[in-house]
Structures are given as structure tokens and as C-alpha cells.
mmCIF file of C-alpha atoms in Angstrom:
data_model
loop_
_atom_site.group_PDB
_atom_site.id
_atom_site.type_symbol
_atom_site.label_atom_id
_atom_site.label_comp_id
_atom_site.label_asym_id
_atom_site.label_seq_id
_atom_site.Cartn_x
_atom_site.Cartn_y
_atom_site.Cartn_z
ATOM 1 C CA MET A 1088 108.474 53.660 124.992
ATOM 2 C CA CYS A 1089 105.868 51.400 123.534
ATOM 3 C CA THR A 1090 102.990 49.864 125.669
ATOM 4 C CA PRO A 1091 102.935 46.127 126.412
ATOM 5 C CA ALA A 1092 101.353 44.011 123.796
ATOM 6 C CA GLY A 1093 97.673 43.288 124.009
ATOM 7 C CA ASP A 1094 95.860 40.693 121.979
ATOM 8 C CA THR A 1095 97.895 39.835 118.703
ATOM 9 C CA THR A 1096 95.428 37.528 117.090
ATOM 10 C CA ARG A 1097 92.378 37.946 114.718
ATOM 11 C CA ASP A 1098 90.446 38.598 117.901
ATOM 12 C CA ALA A 1099 92.312 41.860 118.626
ATOM 13 C CA VAL A 1100 90.092 44.870 118.818
ATOM 14 C CA PHE A 1101 90.646 48.197 117.092
ATOM 15 C CA GLY A 1102 90.963 50.970 119.718
ATOM 16 C CA ASP A 1103 91.706 51.186 123.253
ATOM 17 C CA GLY A 1104 91.623 48.394 125.856
ATOM 18 C CA LEU A 1105 92.879 46.954 129.172
ATOM 19 C CA LEU A 1106 96.253 45.473 129.352
ATOM 20 C CA SER A 1107 96.492 41.678 130.115
ATOM 21 C CA GLU A 1108 97.862 40.484 133.285
ATOM 22 C CA ARG A 1109 100.986 39.501 131.605
ATOM 23 C CA GLY A 1110 101.408 43.001 129.909
ATOM 24 C CA LEU A 1111 100.901 44.588 133.468
ATOM 25 C CA ARG A 1112 103.350 41.932 134.986
ATOM 26 C CA GLU A 1113 106.092 42.817 132.204
ATOM 27 C CA ALA A 1114 105.552 46.560 132.850
ATOM 28 C CA ARG A 1115 106.231 46.110 136.584
ATOM 29 C CA THR A 1116 109.421 44.050 135.760
ATOM 30 C CA ALA A 1117 110.663 46.876 133.546
ATOM 31 C CA ARG A 1118 110.350 49.598 136.269
ATOM 32 C CA ALA A 1119 113.799 48.932 137.538
ATOM 33 C CA THR A 1120 115.537 49.331 134.338
ATOM 34 C CA LEU A 1121 113.820 52.736 133.175
ATOM 35 C CA PRO A 1122 116.323 55.216 131.719
ATOM 36 C CA PRO A 1123 116.815 58.544 133.573
ATOM 37 C CA TYR A 1124 114.303 61.295 132.746
ATOM 38 C CA SER A 1125 113.188 64.725 133.866
ATOM 39 C CA LEU A 1126 109.595 64.629 132.520
ATOM 40 C CA ALA A 1127 107.295 61.563 131.968
ATOM 41 C CA ILE A 1128 104.506 61.922 129.258
ATOM 42 C CA ARG A 1129 101.798 59.592 128.149
ATOM 43 C CA ALA A 1130 99.167 59.151 125.494
ATOM 44 C CA PRO A 1131 95.665 59.468 126.667
ATOM 45 C CA SER A 1132 94.669 55.740 126.282
ATOM 46 C CA THR A 1133 93.706 53.363 129.161
ATOM 47 C CA ARG A 1134 96.508 50.969 128.382
ATOM 48 C CA CYS A 1135 99.116 53.859 128.255
ATOM 49 C CA ALA A 1136 97.793 54.960 131.752
ATOM 50 C CA GLN A 1137 98.036 51.388 133.056
ATOM 51 C CA THR A 1138 101.515 51.052 131.768
ATOM 52 C CA ALA A 1139 102.562 54.387 133.502
ATOM 53 C CA GLY A 1140 101.052 53.264 136.753
ATOM 54 C CA ALA A 1141 102.713 49.736 136.558
ATOM 55 C CA LEU A 1142 106.038 51.618 136.086
ATOM 56 C CA GLY A 1143 105.388 53.831 138.893
ATOM 57 C CA LEU A 1144 105.387 57.047 136.890
ATOM 58 C CA GLU A 1145 103.541 60.271 137.422
ATOM 59 C CA THR A 1146 102.770 61.491 133.922
ATOM 60 C CA THR A 1147 101.610 64.468 131.940
ATOM 61 C CA LEU A 1148 98.858 63.495 129.415
ATOM 62 C CA GLU A 1149 99.491 64.551 125.856
ATOM 63 C CA PRO A 1150 96.427 64.193 123.471
ATOM 64 C CA ALA A 1151 98.588 64.615 120.392
ATOM 65 C CA LEU A 1152 100.135 61.165 121.182
ATOM 66 C CA ARG A 1153 96.805 59.268 120.801
ATOM 67 C CA ASP A 1154 96.559 56.184 118.770
ATOM 68 C CA PHE A 1155 94.922 56.027 115.223
ATOM 69 C CA ASP A 1156 91.343 57.135 114.931
ATOM 70 C CA TYR A 1157 89.912 53.911 113.621
ATOM 71 C CA GLY A 1158 86.562 55.389 112.756
ATOM 72 C CA VAL A 1159 83.839 52.773 112.201
ATOM 73 C CA TRP A 1160 86.456 49.968 112.771
ATOM 74 C CA ARG A 1161 86.612 51.035 116.408
ATOM 75 C CA GLY A 1162 85.503 48.407 118.719
ATOM 76 C CA ARG A 1163 85.601 45.719 115.888
ATOM 77 C CA THR A 1164 88.093 42.838 115.741
ATOM 78 C CA LEU A 1165 90.814 42.506 113.317
ATOM 79 C CA GLY A 1166 89.153 39.376 111.911
ATOM 80 C CA GLU A 1167 85.856 40.886 111.487
ATOM 81 C CA VAL A 1168 87.228 43.920 109.556
ATOM 82 C CA ALA A 1169 89.585 41.823 107.411
ATOM 83 C CA ALA A 1170 86.504 39.565 106.496
ATOM 84 C CA ASP A 1171 83.932 42.336 106.012
ATOM 85 C CA ASP A 1172 86.023 45.036 104.372
ATOM 86 C CA PRO A 1173 89.227 43.303 103.263
ATOM 87 C CA TYR A 1174 90.208 45.608 100.328
ATOM 88 C CA ARG A 1175 89.855 48.817 102.430
ATOM 89 C CA TYR A 1176 91.858 47.105 105.132
ATOM 90 C CA ALA A 1177 94.589 45.885 102.645
ATOM 91 C CA ALA A 1178 94.704 49.582 101.270
ATOM 92 C CA TRP A 1179 95.205 50.988 104.780
ATOM 93 C CA LEU A 1180 98.200 48.616 105.330
ATOM 94 C CA THR A 1181 99.709 49.587 101.889
ATOM 95 C CA ASP A 1182 98.678 53.204 100.983
ATOM 96 C CA PRO A 1183 99.585 55.822 103.479
ATOM 97 C CA ASP A 1184 96.700 58.018 102.443
ATOM 98 C CA ALA A 1185 93.986 55.253 102.870
ATOM 99 C CA ALA A 1186 91.964 55.319 105.955
ATOM 100 C CA PRO A 1187 89.341 53.416 107.815
ATOM 101 C CA PRO A 1188 85.818 54.957 106.990
ATOM 102 C CA GLY A 1189 85.629 58.054 109.157
ATOM 103 C CA GLY A 1190 89.156 57.372 110.509
ATOM 104 C CA GLU A 1191 92.715 58.433 110.134
ATOM 105 C CA SER A 1192 95.352 57.571 107.357
ATOM 106 C CA VAL A 1193 98.971 56.772 108.194
ATOM 107 C CA ARG A 1194 100.083 59.857 106.616
ATOM 108 C CA ARG A 1195 97.859 62.070 108.821
ATOM 109 C CA LEU A 1196 99.101 60.166 111.946
ATOM 110 C CA CYS A 1197 102.800 60.887 110.877
ATOM 111 C CA ARG A 1198 101.929 64.377 110.239
ATOM 112 C CA ARG A 1199 100.364 64.754 113.731
ATOM 113 C CA THR A 1200 103.293 63.050 115.465
ATOM 114 C CA ALA A 1201 105.871 65.149 113.537
ATOM 115 C CA GLU A 1202 104.088 68.396 114.640
ATOM 116 C CA TRP A 1203 104.266 67.387 118.242
ATOM 117 C CA LEU A 1204 107.983 66.384 117.962
ATOM 118 C CA SER A 1205 108.684 69.738 116.453
ATOM 119 C CA SER A 1206 106.795 71.607 119.188
ATOM 120 C CA VAL A 1207 108.704 70.130 122.142
ATOM 121 C CA PRO A 1208 110.658 72.818 123.783
ATOM 122 C CA SER A 1209 114.392 72.730 123.388
ATOM 123 C CA ASP A 1210 114.999 72.949 127.288
ATOM 124 C CA THR A 1211 112.714 69.782 127.980
ATOM 125 C CA GLY A 1212 115.719 67.728 128.778
ATOM 126 C CA ARG A 1213 115.229 63.829 128.920
ATOM 127 C CA ALA A 1214 111.606 63.006 128.520
ATOM 128 C CA LEU A 1215 110.231 59.446 128.882
ATOM 129 C CA VAL A 1216 107.049 59.310 126.519
ATOM 130 C CA ILE A 1217 104.709 56.224 126.963
ATOM 131 C CA THR A 1218 102.705 55.836 123.762
ATOM 132 C CA GLU A 1219 101.195 53.529 121.258
ATOM 133 C CA PRO A 1220 103.064 51.456 118.694
ATOM 134 C CA ALA A 1221 101.629 53.498 115.932
ATOM 135 C CA VAL A 1222 103.054 56.777 117.418
ATOM 136 C CA VAL A 1223 106.471 55.125 117.804
ATOM 137 C CA ARG A 1224 106.503 54.111 114.067
ATOM 138 C CA ALA A 1225 105.338 57.630 113.143
ATOM 139 C CA SER A 1226 108.126 59.105 115.249
ATOM 140 C CA LEU A 1227 110.689 56.933 113.535
ATOM 141 C CA VAL A 1228 109.264 58.006 110.141
ATOM 142 C CA HIS A 1229 109.848 61.633 111.087
ATOM 143 C CA ALA A 1230 113.161 61.303 112.696
ATOM 144 C CA LEU A 1231 114.618 59.278 109.778
ATOM 145 C CA SER A 1232 113.084 61.498 107.222
ATOM 146 C CA ALA A 1233 111.539 58.227 105.858
ATOM 147 C CA PRO A 1234 108.659 58.200 103.582
ATOM 148 C CA ALA A 1235 105.170 57.505 105.022
ATOM 149 C CA THR A 1236 105.248 54.219 103.052
ATOM 150 C CA ALA A 1237 107.873 52.933 105.499
ATOM 151 C CA PHE A 1238 105.420 53.123 108.438
ATOM 152 C CA TRP A 1239 104.404 49.412 108.573
ATOM 153 C CA HIS A 1240 108.062 48.486 107.866
ATOM 154 C CA PHE A 1241 108.962 49.254 111.532
ATOM 155 C CA GLU A 1242 108.274 46.363 114.071
ATOM 156 C CA VAL A 1243 107.752 47.899 117.610
ATOM 157 C CA PRO A 1244 107.979 45.194 120.251
ATOM 158 C CA PRO A 1245 106.118 45.583 123.493
ATOM 159 C CA LEU A 1246 108.104 47.761 126.072
ATOM 160 C CA SER A 1247 110.642 48.471 123.325
ATOM 161 C CA ALA A 1248 112.288 52.011 123.844
ATOM 162 C CA VAL A 1249 113.604 54.331 120.960
ATOM 163 C CA SER A 1250 115.667 57.216 121.872
ATOM 164 C CA LEU A 1251 115.141 60.313 119.847
ATOM 165 C CA THR A 1252 117.919 63.191 120.403
ATOM 166 C CA LEU A 1253 117.603 66.425 118.614
ATOM 167 C CA ARG A 1254 121.137 67.899 117.885
ATOM 168 C CA GLY A 1255 122.063 70.462 115.358
ATOM 169 C CA GLY A 1256 118.440 70.572 114.020
ATOM 170 C CA ARG A 1257 118.477 66.889 113.196
ATOM 171 C CA TRP A 1258 117.006 63.977 115.011
ATOM 172 C CA HIS A 1259 119.448 61.080 115.909
ATOM 173 C CA VAL A 1260 117.816 57.678 116.509
ATOM 174 C CA ARG A 1261 119.105 54.934 118.991
ATOM 175 C CA PRO A 1262 116.722 52.101 119.157
ATOM 176 C CA GLY A 1263 116.810 49.680 122.238
ATOM 177 C CA HIS A 1264 114.822 47.779 124.652
ATOM 178 C CA VAL A 1265 113.937 48.206 128.248
ATOM 179 C CA THR A 1266 113.982 44.497 129.615
ATOM 180 C CA ALA A 1267 116.871 42.420 128.883
ATOM 181 C CA GLU A 1268 114.811 39.283 128.384
ATOM 182 C CA GLY A 1269 112.921 41.161 125.446
ATOM 183 C CA ALA A 1270 116.029 41.561 123.446
ATOM 184 C CA GLY A 1271 115.849 40.002 119.916
ATOM 185 C CA THR A 1272 112.242 39.152 120.194
ATOM 186 C CA SER A 1273 109.013 40.595 118.822
ATOM 187 C CA ARG A 1274 105.371 39.952 118.870
ATOM 188 C CA ALA A 1275 103.555 41.300 115.638
ATOM 189 C CA VAL A 1276 100.010 42.059 115.161
ATOM 190 C CA PRO A 1277 98.962 39.862 112.247
ATOM 191 C CA PHE A 1278 98.481 41.603 108.823
ATOM 192 C CA VAL A 1279 95.378 39.745 107.570
ATOM 193 C CA LEU A 1280 95.187 40.553 103.726
ATOM 194 C CA PRO A 1281 92.940 39.216 101.153
ATOM 195 C CA ARG A 1282 94.480 36.314 99.248
ATOM 196 C CA ASP A 1283 94.694 38.257 95.982
ATOM 197 C CA ALA A 1284 95.921 41.454 97.588
ATOM 198 C CA ALA A 1285 99.488 42.715 97.170
ATOM 199 C CA GLN A 1286 101.845 40.625 99.211
ATOM 200 C CA GLY A 1287 105.470 41.147 100.276
ATOM 201 C CA HIS A 1288 105.236 43.290 103.322
ATOM 202 C CA THR A 1289 108.816 43.692 104.916
ATOM 203 C CA VAL A 1290 108.946 44.044 108.694
ATOM 204 C CA LEU A 1291 112.052 45.087 110.385
ATOM 205 C CA LEU A 1292 112.587 42.709 113.428
ATOM 206 C CA LEU A 1293 114.288 43.537 116.607
ATOM 207 C CA GLY A 1294 118.040 42.620 116.222
ATOM 208 C CA ASP A 1295 117.874 42.498 112.336
ATOM 209 C CA ALA A 1296 119.408 44.938 110.089
ATOM 210 C CA VAL A 1297 117.701 45.468 106.702
ATOM 211 C CA ARG A 1298 118.662 47.937 103.879
ATOM 212 C CA ASP A 1299 115.770 49.406 101.716
ATOM 213 C CA GLU A 1300 117.507 50.018 98.347
ATOM 214 C CA ARG A 1301 114.822 52.311 97.314
ATOM 215 C CA TYR A 1302 115.099 54.838 100.110
ATOM 216 C CA ASP A 1303 118.766 53.860 101.117
ATOM 217 C CA LEU A 1304 117.600 53.406 104.792
ATOM 218 C CA ILE A 1305 119.344 51.190 107.355
ATOM 219 C CA ALA A 1306 117.285 50.496 110.367
ATOM 220 C CA ARG A 1307 118.526 48.564 113.348
ATOM 221 C CA VAL A 1308 116.047 47.883 115.916
#
């Protein structure tokens, strides 16, 4: 389950932060519609802790589910980074091996998330995981055996829930949502690229079905 949205403008800050009052209110509203679970786990960020609290959950902290390491971009706004380091920022959004200075690449995040998923005991039962949008995307990359280049193609709306079930050694994916009013909507963090950078990012929106002919992947979220 993805945390509620924070700031989605050019003023959005890379790194952890407090949820807005709206985000907290949405999480409290979602409490009554949580799926059944035997174990609740959360990422170590403040916003994940706030989300778990608003949902009334007692959770186990899992460091492996932490957000990107943003390196020197941490604490800076999206607008500042896009203006001061546009080509490195564009590369991070298009090349899974590119990373913020001193930070983490998409491929490394996907590998970390895959290692955690592979380490979950088989007798865990139904676990509810509160984590970051980036970790949800990385989980989908692993479960669908998609290439790391597909990472930014998954749109992860706030409080959206993706069910991953391991059967016969293979992951089965069932995307969904927690609050009925959120179905068919999305709130995307803007990808601010330099004008002469490669364009054409494709994002899978909640409720849409898109076929990627190169990878023969159908994603419904």
C-alpha cells in the first residue's frame, strides 16, 4: 500500500517529510476498508509512520523498504534540481543505472526490493505493507519480471494497494485501490525534463490498460 500523496509540484522536496492534513484525512478514511492481514509492516520514513498511525496499525519497521537514497538531492526541491542539474535529473528518469550524486539508481532500488520480497518467509500469511511509491514500483518490476526501464511507467496513486501473491514460485499481481472514491484517478509527481531532453515518457494510469509491444507486458492498475 502506497503512502498518501505529499506535495506534487515543483516545490516537492526529495526525501522524507510530513503528510499534509489532506493526506492524513484520506488515510483515516481508508481505515475501514483495509483488507484482512496477519502482519503489518512499514517503511522507516516519517510519512509511512504517520500513514500507519492514521490507519490504526501497529507495524513492524522494515529498513529494506526505505525510499530512494537521493544523495545530494535530499532536502532540495524538484524545481531546484531540475534547474541546476537538468541532465543528470533527466538521466535518472530514463536510465535505470543513473543516480543522483551520492545516491541510488533505479536498478539498485529494484534489486534491494527484490531481495526483500525473496526473503519473506513462506508462512507469513497475509502481510499488509505500508511503503513508498518507489518501492511499490520496484515490487511490480520484480513481480512482473519487467525490465528496470519499466519502473517509471507504473503510476502509483496515493493509498493505492497492489496485491502480490506467491504461488508455485511465481508472483501473481492484482492491482487495486483502498478507497472507492480514489478509483480511476491519479496524482503524478511532475517529471520536469530539460526542453531538449528525450521526451515520450509513458505512464500507466489507474483504470487504463496499456500494452508495451517491446516487452509484451499488459499492466492494469
